[in-house]
Amino acid sequence: MSGASRLSDRWRGTAAVLCSVLLLTISEAQRASAIIVFTDISEAAGIRFVHYNAASEEKYLIETMGSGCGWIDYNGDALMDLYLVNGTATHVHQPEIIPTSSLYRNNGDGTFLDVTEQAAVGAEGLFGMGVAVGDYDNDGLQDLFVAGYDRSILYRNNGHGSFSDETALAGVSNAGRWGSSAAWFDYDRDGRLDLIIANYVDWTPEGNVRCGNPGEEYRAYCHPDTYSGQSPTLYLNQGQGRFKDVTKSSLLSLSRASGLGVITFDYDRDGWQDIFIANDAMANSLFRNNGDGTFEEVAYTSGIALSEDGKAEAGMGTDAADTNGNGWMDVFVTHLDFEHDRLYRNLRQGAYEDGTFAAKLGYATFNYSGFGTKFFDYDNDGSKDLFIANGHILDNIHLYHAEVTYAEQNLLYKNDGTGRFSKASTSVRGDLKQHFVSRGAAVADFDNDGDIDVLVSNNGQPAQLLRNDGGNRNHWLQIQLVGKESNRDGVGARVKVVAGDLTQYDERKGGTSYQSAQDPRLHFGLGHRVIVDSIEVTWPSGLREVFHSLESNRTIIIEEGMGTGVGVP
C-alpha cells in the first residue's frame, strides 16, 4: 500500500476530510519540450469584467490605486472561483450603469460564469480596493472581505451559493479609513481568524489637492506625502460573528503610514505570525508579534524598513518566501519607476539585509512600476520563482519621462535554486508581454492540472487570466490544510516537504501581493522526483505531525490531528 493510500485510510470515515488525487499522464514528447506558455484565456473563459476607475480631470487619488482580485472556492467543489474588485461613481464621475465587483464561478471546463447577482457580493456603491478570503467563523465555508475607500464590507458565506452582508454585526466596516489590502490571520492563536487592514492616506474629495506641473495636461495624481498617513486596523475575532477593534491596545495605532500591501508570516520563527506592511513613500513596517496581544515595530532594527542606501521608497505589493532553501522567509517589495524593487534576505535572529542586487533583481525593475507580486514555482522545478504586475500611476507619465509608459508589461523571473533570479524569457512564451496598467495579482491552480496560473486585475481595463501551459511537465504536490484546534484555514501553519535531495519550506500566510487573495493550497514543485519522502506540518496550536512516502502529482488534504503527531511548545 502506498504512503498516499495509508494517509487516505487514516482519514476514512471522517466526513470533513476528502483526499482528491489528481494524477497526470504526460507524454514523453511533452516532457521533452522546455517551453512554458502563459495564455490569456479571459475572453474564452467568459470573464467579461472591466475595472471602473472613475478617471476624471480632478485626478482623485482613489482613481489610480485600485484594484485587487482573489481566488475563493465559495461553493466547496474543489475548483477555485475568482473575485474581481471594482470602483464606483464619484462626485465628479457618474457612469450610466453603476459598476459592481464580480464573482465568477469556475465551471471546471476552463470557463467561468458570472454569479455576482445570485451570490449577492457586488459591493454596490463601494469604491473597492482589496479582497481577503478566509473562514472567519470556522464553518468550513470561505468568507469574503472587501476593503475600500471610506468603508469596507464583510460577506459571510451562507453555504447555498449566496452570501450575507455581516459588516454591521461583525463591526468591521473600517469606517472613515481608506482600506487598501487586508489579511486574515490568527495573531493570538485562539483558533479564530482575526483581520488586519493596511490603510492608505487620509484623503477626501473635499480635500483633493491639485498636483503636477502648470498646464492642464500636466495635472497629476498627488504624491502620497501630500496627505497624512493612517495606522493599520486590527480586528480581534471574539467568536459568534463579532469582532473588536484592538488597534490601540495592540499598539498598532502608534504607527501611522501610507499602507498598501500586507502580509502576515512568522519572520523570526517563534511560533507567532507577524505583520509586514509595504508603505508608499515611507519606511516599511514590520510589527513583531509579542504573543501577549501587542506588537512591536521592528522594521528599522531588523533592516527591512529602508533600501540599502537608507531611503524610504514607494512600497506597493509584497510577498514572502524561502527563496534560497535555508528555511527562513525572505521578503520582496515592489516600487515605482526609478526605484528598485527590493528583496530583503532573512539573516535569522530577527535581521534582514537588502539582497536585491545579489539576487540579480536590481536594474531589471528600475523602469517599471510594480504592484501585485507573488512567489510561485511556475515550472515545478522546486524553486520559488517571482511574478510582478506592473503599471504606472500617472496616465500622462510620458509628459514627465519619455522613456516610461503608463501601461507596462508584467515580469516573470526564474529562480536558479540559490535565490538568484533571471528573466524567464527563454523558457516562457505567451501573453505575459502584453502592456496593461496592472495592479492586483493572485495565483492559483484553477484547472487543477498541477501548474500555477495567474489572475491579474488592471486599472480601468479588462482583467487577465493567464493559464500556465506546460508547467506540469515536472512533478508537484499540493497541500490543503484543515485546522481543528487551530483556525480551520490553517493560517500560520508551517510546512516542510522533503523529496530526495530537495527540501522545501512554506507557511500558510495571510495577505500577500497587492490587494489580492491567493489559492489557499500550498504548492510544491518537485522537479524529476516522483516520491515525497516526508511532510512535516507544525500547526499554530503547537502540534507537529509527520507523514511519510507520498506519491507526487496530487492534491492532499491534511486535517490537524489525523497524522502521526507530537506536541511542541
XYZ file of C-alpha atoms in Angstrom:
569
model
C 0.000 0.000 0.000
C 1.417 3.417 -0.946
C 2.104 6.163 1.542
C -0.643 8.267 -0.010
C -3.108 5.438 0.390
C -2.155 4.996 4.022
C -2.726 8.675 4.542
C -6.175 8.395 2.982
C -7.009 5.343 5.119
C -6.159 7.306 8.224
C -8.944 9.737 7.297
C -11.513 7.141 6.202
C -14.850 7.727 7.897
C -14.113 11.371 8.621
C -16.753 13.273 6.703
C -14.937 16.587 6.939
C -11.920 15.309 5.066
C -11.639 14.404 1.406
C -8.484 13.382 -0.392
C -8.635 14.176 -4.075
C -5.936 12.530 -6.169
C -5.206 14.428 -9.335
C -2.890 12.249 -11.417
C -1.383 13.446 -14.659
C -0.407 11.467 -17.698
C 2.189 13.360 -19.678
C 3.717 12.091 -22.872
C 7.457 11.913 -23.335
C 7.126 14.374 -26.208
C 5.550 16.908 -23.837
C 8.302 16.397 -21.269
C 10.926 16.948 -23.954
C 9.649 20.464 -24.649
C 11.021 23.034 -22.204
C 8.796 25.901 -23.339
C 6.038 27.022 -20.977
C 3.244 29.211 -22.336
C 1.099 31.634 -20.333
C -2.067 32.153 -22.368
C -4.593 34.913 -21.671
C -7.855 32.961 -21.735
C -10.086 35.649 -20.173
C -12.376 36.095 -23.152
C -12.587 32.397 -23.975
C -13.261 31.630 -20.307
C -16.202 34.039 -20.197
C -14.599 36.636 -17.938
C -16.096 39.938 -19.105
C -15.030 42.107 -16.186
C -13.648 45.583 -16.917
C -12.390 47.621 -13.984
C -14.051 51.011 -13.478
C -11.649 53.612 -12.074
C -13.840 56.739 -12.402
C -10.919 58.585 -14.042
C -11.553 62.329 -14.142
C -9.839 65.653 -14.692
C -9.830 66.141 -10.921
C -7.283 63.321 -10.538
C -8.813 61.859 -7.403
C -6.131 59.648 -5.861
C -8.531 56.725 -5.450
C -8.864 56.518 -9.248
C -5.386 55.150 -9.815
C -4.734 52.942 -6.765
C -7.158 50.065 -7.354
C -7.819 47.359 -7.529
C -7.314 43.778 -6.451
C -8.503 40.283 -7.260
C -8.727 36.960 -5.488
C -9.424 33.241 -5.519
C -12.163 31.654 -3.416
C -13.761 28.208 -3.522
C -17.089 29.640 -2.440
C -19.179 26.523 -3.178
C -16.757 23.894 -1.888
C -16.397 21.929 -5.135
C -12.554 21.948 -5.074
C -12.492 24.383 -8.014
C -11.093 27.849 -7.414
C -13.577 30.596 -8.269
C -12.443 34.184 -8.746
C -13.439 37.595 -7.445
C -12.627 40.953 -9.019
C -12.885 44.215 -7.064
C -14.347 47.302 -8.721
C -14.640 51.047 -8.225
C -17.835 53.083 -8.262
C -19.215 56.531 -9.030
C -17.593 59.614 -7.501
C -18.663 63.227 -7.057
C -17.216 64.101 -10.459
C -17.813 60.926 -12.473
C -21.215 59.254 -12.748
C -21.478 56.249 -15.100
C -24.795 55.321 -16.705
C -24.678 51.890 -15.112
C -23.353 51.606 -11.574
C -20.413 49.177 -11.646
C -20.081 46.281 -9.219
C -17.405 43.878 -8.134
C -17.802 40.421 -9.666
C -17.749 36.786 -8.554
C -17.118 34.191 -11.277
C -17.858 30.518 -10.637
C -15.382 28.013 -12.029
C -17.302 25.564 -14.250
C -14.468 23.045 -14.261
C -14.132 23.019 -18.045
C -11.952 26.100 -18.466
C -14.878 28.536 -18.377
C -16.389 30.741 -15.685
C -19.918 32.007 -15.014
C -20.728 35.411 -13.501
C -22.740 34.617 -10.354
C -22.431 38.020 -8.674
C -26.142 38.743 -8.533
C -27.270 35.427 -7.064
C -24.323 35.377 -4.670
C -25.106 38.972 -3.599
C -21.458 40.093 -3.418
C -21.456 43.041 -5.836
C -20.326 45.598 -3.222
C -22.563 48.206 -4.847
C -21.596 51.771 -4.050
C -18.203 50.838 -2.626
C -15.041 52.211 -4.182
C -13.312 48.906 -3.701
C -9.615 48.259 -3.362
C -8.641 44.887 -1.928
C -10.060 41.466 -1.135
C -9.234 38.932 1.580
C -10.658 35.404 1.781
C -10.940 33.349 4.956
C -13.248 31.167 7.038
C -13.658 33.562 9.947
C -16.429 31.548 11.654
C -14.806 28.102 11.164
C -17.885 26.614 9.483
C -15.971 25.214 6.504
C -17.135 27.934 4.107
C -14.893 30.651 2.700
C -15.994 34.184 3.540
C -15.155 37.396 1.703
C -13.836 40.725 2.969
C -13.739 43.650 0.526
C -11.607 46.620 1.584
C -12.349 50.028 0.120
C -12.279 53.770 0.412
C -14.128 55.168 3.432
C -15.613 51.766 4.374
C -15.298 48.022 3.833
C -17.672 45.049 3.566
C -17.687 41.592 5.150
C -19.668 38.929 3.286
C -20.462 35.735 5.208
C -20.810 32.610 3.080
C -24.275 31.086 3.623
C -23.345 27.762 2.033
C -26.061 27.804 -0.614
C -24.308 29.838 -3.279
C -25.078 33.148 -1.584
C -23.530 35.497 0.950
C -24.879 37.838 3.615
C -23.513 41.285 4.413
C -22.441 40.910 8.043
C -20.395 44.109 8.257
C -22.545 45.855 10.849
C -22.990 42.783 13.053
C -19.288 41.932 12.883
C -18.201 45.534 13.441
C -15.517 45.561 10.744
C -16.595 48.435 8.495
C -13.262 50.284 8.915
C -15.375 53.407 8.513
C -13.655 56.644 7.600
C -10.450 54.928 6.514
C -9.049 54.075 3.125
C -8.576 50.326 3.331
C -6.125 49.038 0.735
C -5.055 45.428 1.399
C -6.262 43.071 4.119
C -5.236 39.723 5.601
C -6.906 37.075 7.741
C -4.592 35.601 10.403
C -4.796 34.241 13.932
C -2.480 36.566 15.820
C -3.447 35.278 19.299
C -3.611 31.583 18.300
C -7.068 31.058 19.765
C -8.304 29.158 16.697
C -10.247 32.088 15.198
C -9.133 34.265 12.291
C -8.521 37.913 13.092
C -8.311 40.686 10.483
C -5.569 43.215 9.716
C -6.197 46.047 7.238
C -3.440 48.172 5.692
C -4.846 51.687 5.430
C -3.582 54.249 2.935
C -3.678 58.048 3.345
C -6.211 60.432 4.847
C -7.644 61.680 1.548
C -11.128 63.102 0.889
C -12.767 64.519 -2.262
C -13.278 67.792 -0.419
C -9.587 67.983 0.413
C -8.343 66.966 -3.032
C -5.184 68.894 -3.914
C -4.147 69.990 -7.376
C -0.740 68.496 -8.188
C 1.624 68.402 -11.160
C 3.348 70.973 -13.331
C 1.447 74.053 -14.585
C -0.841 73.348 -17.505
C -3.970 71.215 -17.538
C -2.355 68.405 -19.498
C 0.332 68.128 -16.795
C -2.083 67.744 -13.905
C -1.072 64.607 -11.971
C -2.174 62.353 -9.162
C -0.632 63.674 -5.976
C 2.339 62.156 -4.203
C 1.146 60.313 -1.070
C 3.073 62.621 1.248
C 0.604 65.346 0.235
C -1.766 63.720 2.727
C -1.380 62.292 6.228
C -0.821 58.586 6.713
C -3.119 56.267 8.669
C -2.491 53.492 11.136
C -3.476 49.945 10.185
C -6.651 48.495 11.688
C -6.612 45.270 13.692
C -9.851 43.451 14.488
C -9.885 40.687 17.102
C -12.285 37.821 16.367
C -14.363 37.344 19.525
C -16.459 34.497 18.143
C -20.194 34.478 17.443
C -19.509 36.524 14.295
C -18.304 39.588 16.181
C -15.003 41.456 16.167
C -13.394 44.091 18.367
C -11.167 46.918 17.168
C -7.930 46.380 19.108
C -5.739 48.712 17.065
C -4.982 50.835 20.125
C -4.489 48.084 22.721
C -2.269 46.113 20.301
C -0.072 49.235 19.948
C -0.518 49.314 16.159
C -2.118 52.752 16.476
C 1.328 54.140 17.317
C 2.358 53.712 13.673
C 0.848 55.965 11.003
C 1.924 55.393 7.410
C 0.663 55.030 3.835
C -0.003 51.292 3.883
C -0.660 49.398 0.652
C 0.443 45.741 0.613
C 0.235 43.498 3.683
C 1.473 40.028 4.564
C 1.323 38.052 7.796
C 4.016 35.448 8.443
C 6.370 34.270 11.173
C 9.572 36.075 10.196
C 11.530 35.067 13.305
C 10.083 31.535 13.644
C 8.941 31.983 17.239
C 5.533 30.464 16.511
C 3.599 33.770 16.274
C 2.600 35.397 12.993
C 3.982 38.896 12.486
C 2.764 41.688 10.188
C 4.685 43.313 7.347
C 3.206 46.322 5.512
C 4.668 47.926 2.387
C 4.266 51.688 2.764
C 4.162 54.163 -0.094
C 6.997 56.725 0.093
C 7.532 55.890 3.757
C 9.576 53.315 5.621
C 8.104 49.815 5.568
C 6.501 48.468 8.742
C 7.359 45.173 10.441
C 5.281 44.506 13.523
C 6.697 41.735 15.703
C 4.025 39.722 17.489
C 4.867 39.716 21.206
C 2.478 36.848 21.915
C 0.566 38.855 24.528
C -1.832 40.727 22.227
C 0.619 43.515 21.421
C 3.007 44.200 18.545
C 6.364 45.968 18.421
C 7.504 47.946 15.383
C 10.926 46.498 14.480
C 11.340 47.438 10.807
C 14.312 49.727 11.417
C 16.139 47.461 13.831
C 15.571 44.414 11.625
C 16.901 46.136 8.485
C 13.739 45.916 6.396
C 12.437 49.490 6.705
C 14.558 51.170 4.024
C 16.572 50.474 0.918
C 20.238 49.526 1.045
C 21.171 53.197 0.689
C 18.870 54.245 3.532
C 15.933 55.621 1.548
C 12.203 55.176 2.032
C 10.677 54.033 -1.247
C 7.228 53.695 -2.802
C 6.246 50.320 -1.339
C 3.266 48.790 -3.148
C 2.974 44.987 -3.153
C 4.752 42.375 -1.088
C 5.285 38.657 -0.642
C 7.476 36.376 1.454
C 9.102 33.053 0.614
C 12.150 30.931 1.282
C 13.983 31.813 -1.919
C 17.291 30.043 -1.224
C 16.259 26.900 0.640
C 17.502 27.808 4.119
C 14.070 27.596 5.752
C 13.698 31.331 6.502
C 11.253 33.712 4.834
C 12.703 36.450 2.649
C 10.545 39.477 1.755
C 10.009 41.140 -1.613
C 8.561 44.649 -2.084
C 7.565 46.345 -5.350
C 8.143 50.064 -6.028
C 7.574 52.793 -8.600
C 9.841 53.507 -11.547
C 13.325 54.891 -10.865
C 13.390 52.797 -7.726
C 14.454 49.180 -7.469
C 12.010 46.527 -6.344
C 13.644 45.161 -3.198
C 14.402 41.657 -1.965
C 15.246 41.507 1.735
C 17.173 38.390 2.795
C 16.287 36.863 6.143
C 19.522 36.576 8.145
C 17.805 34.818 11.075
C 17.867 36.167 14.623
C 15.326 38.798 13.572
C 17.537 40.516 10.988
C 17.272 41.252 7.261
C 19.626 42.663 4.653
C 18.902 44.196 1.265
C 19.834 41.388 -1.113
C 18.323 42.902 -4.260
C 21.470 43.132 -6.340
C 22.929 39.868 -5.094
C 19.694 38.233 -6.278
C 20.126 39.860 -9.723
C 16.847 41.799 -9.348
C 18.273 45.326 -9.184
C 18.407 47.000 -12.565
C 15.780 44.741 -14.137
C 12.881 46.541 -12.403
C 14.211 50.104 -12.455
C 11.975 51.463 -15.236
C 8.820 49.663 -14.092
C 6.171 50.471 -11.504
C 5.375 47.256 -9.648
C 2.212 46.470 -7.714
C 0.953 42.912 -7.287
C 3.687 40.319 -6.804
C 3.877 36.639 -5.941
C 6.478 33.939 -5.418
C 5.428 30.670 -7.042
C 7.114 27.770 -8.820
C 5.829 28.232 -12.364
C 7.836 25.305 -13.822
C 7.672 22.967 -10.788
C 11.451 22.614 -10.570
C 11.451 23.033 -6.791
C 12.396 26.734 -6.531
C 10.127 29.710 -5.914
C 10.062 32.000 -8.966
C 8.743 35.570 -8.966
C 5.884 37.351 -10.778
C 5.447 41.140 -10.801
C 2.386 43.036 -12.099
C 3.372 46.453 -13.457
C 1.624 49.665 -14.434
C 2.318 53.320 -13.737
C 0.308 55.652 -11.507
C 0.210 58.626 -13.895
C -1.773 58.317 -17.112
C 0.296 61.189 -18.524
C 3.691 59.939 -17.334
C 5.094 60.285 -20.861
C 4.966 64.075 -20.406
C 7.324 63.771 -17.452
C 9.511 60.840 -18.523
C 9.569 59.946 -22.206
C 11.148 56.561 -21.521
C 8.327 55.442 -19.173
C 4.862 54.329 -20.240
C 1.528 54.209 -18.396
C 0.757 50.634 -19.467
C 3.626 48.223 -18.855
C 4.389 44.565 -19.333
C 4.351 42.183 -16.395
C 7.533 40.373 -15.428
C 8.376 36.775 -14.564
C 11.722 35.832 -13.026
C 13.154 32.348 -12.713
C 14.918 31.278 -9.524
C 18.048 29.210 -10.170
C 17.594 27.412 -6.860
C 20.069 29.518 -4.910
C 17.995 32.690 -4.690
C 19.388 34.318 -7.835
C 16.858 35.342 -10.465
C 16.830 35.921 -14.214
C 14.110 36.947 -16.636
C 12.174 33.890 -17.758
C 12.317 34.992 -21.385
C 13.978 31.946 -22.953
C 11.718 29.270 -21.460
C 8.383 31.144 -21.311
C 6.136 32.329 -24.118
C 2.633 33.677 -24.468
C 0.809 36.780 -23.296
C 2.972 37.969 -20.412
C 4.431 40.763 -22.520
C 1.114 42.472 -23.199
C 1.016 46.027 -21.848
C -1.574 46.859 -19.199
C -1.963 49.131 -16.180
C -1.766 46.239 -13.769
C -2.451 46.327 -10.045
C -3.568 43.151 -8.243
C -2.099 39.695 -8.872
C -3.312 36.372 -7.486
C -2.133 32.858 -8.323
C -3.994 29.532 -8.260
C -4.174 26.191 -9.992
C -7.664 26.978 -11.243
C -7.845 23.990 -13.618
C -6.301 21.525 -11.126
C -3.706 20.333 -13.623
C -0.701 20.741 -11.353
C 0.735 24.058 -12.506
C 0.042 27.546 -11.212
C -1.979 30.087 -13.201
C -2.078 33.864 -12.713
C -5.002 36.284 -12.346
C -4.238 39.979 -12.905
C -6.526 42.952 -12.328
C -5.869 46.031 -14.451
C -6.818 49.593 -13.571
C -9.564 50.845 -15.903
C -9.075 47.807 -18.153
C -10.192 44.171 -18.532
C -8.827 41.567 -16.143
C -6.498 38.820 -17.370
C -6.457 35.123 -16.560
C -3.100 33.708 -17.647
C -3.236 29.930 -17.927
C 0.023 28.065 -17.381
C 0.500 25.512 -20.158
C 3.456 23.216 -19.606
C 4.449 23.889 -16.015
C 3.184 20.446 -15.034
C 5.829 18.597 -17.036
C 7.710 18.375 -13.759
C 6.236 16.653 -10.712
C 4.377 18.512 -7.967
C 2.367 18.269 -4.764
C -0.398 20.482 -3.387
C -1.403 20.557 0.260
C -4.644 21.890 1.676
C -4.576 22.344 5.444
C -7.652 21.949 7.637
C -7.251 23.103 11.221
C -9.214 21.683 14.135
C -7.747 23.185 17.301
C -6.022 25.748 15.076
C -8.066 28.010 12.801
C -9.777 25.949 10.117
C -7.791 27.562 7.266
C -4.512 26.573 8.905
C -3.179 30.120 8.595
C 0.118 30.248 10.443
C 0.953 26.573 9.891
C 4.498 25.824 8.777
C 5.188 23.008 6.287
C 8.413 21.191 5.412
C 8.492 18.885 2.376
C 11.384 16.502 1.653
C 11.710 14.659 -1.665
C 15.092 13.017 -2.150
C 17.758 15.720 -2.218
C 15.150 18.514 -2.272
C 13.914 20.162 0.932
C 11.342 22.956 0.806
C 9.656 25.136 3.409
C 6.489 27.180 3.224
C 3.959 28.750 5.511
C 0.240 29.339 5.261
C 0.490 33.109 5.106
C -2.172 35.820 5.272
C -2.492 38.571 2.671
C 0.411 38.856 0.137
C 0.686 40.634 -3.216
C -1.309 43.855 -3.592
C -4.989 43.969 -2.613
C -5.365 40.309 -3.614
C -6.149 36.822 -2.237
C -4.318 33.644 -3.223
C -5.122 29.958 -3.680
C -5.121 28.609 -0.089
C -3.378 25.376 -1.116
C 0.391 25.227 -0.645
C 2.081 24.177 -3.889
C 5.451 22.430 -4.076
C 7.279 21.757 -7.337
C 9.319 18.550 -7.209
C 11.258 18.500 -10.466
C 12.008 14.907 -11.509
C 11.243 13.483 -8.054
C 8.276 11.095 -8.043
C 8.067 10.286 -4.319
C 7.725 12.703 -1.407
C 9.696 11.198 1.453
C 8.077 13.249 4.191
C 5.750 16.132 5.003
C 6.089 17.841 8.364
C 3.349 20.230 9.500
C 3.684 22.464 12.555
C 0.274 23.879 13.403
C -0.442 27.170 15.218
C -1.730 25.053 18.131
C 1.801 23.670 18.567
C 1.033 20.202 17.239
C 3.676 18.806 14.902
C 2.713 15.993 12.517
C 4.804 13.966 10.078
C 3.664 11.946 7.054
C 5.872 9.607 5.058
C 6.105 8.187 1.500
C 3.570 10.001 -0.626
C 3.248 9.925 -4.383
C 3.609 13.152 -6.348
C 1.203 14.797 -8.818
C -1.728 15.064 -6.458
C -3.536 17.313 -4.037
C -3.830 16.071 -0.477
C -5.857 17.439 2.398
C -4.252 17.267 5.817
C -6.565 17.646 8.783
C -4.988 18.646 12.067
C -4.630 15.728 14.448
C -5.085 12.965 11.863
C -1.422 12.115 11.350
C 1.474 10.934 13.473
C 1.982 13.955 15.658
C 3.860 15.134 18.718
C 3.253 18.217 20.792
C 5.767 21.028 20.633
C 5.941 24.204 22.727
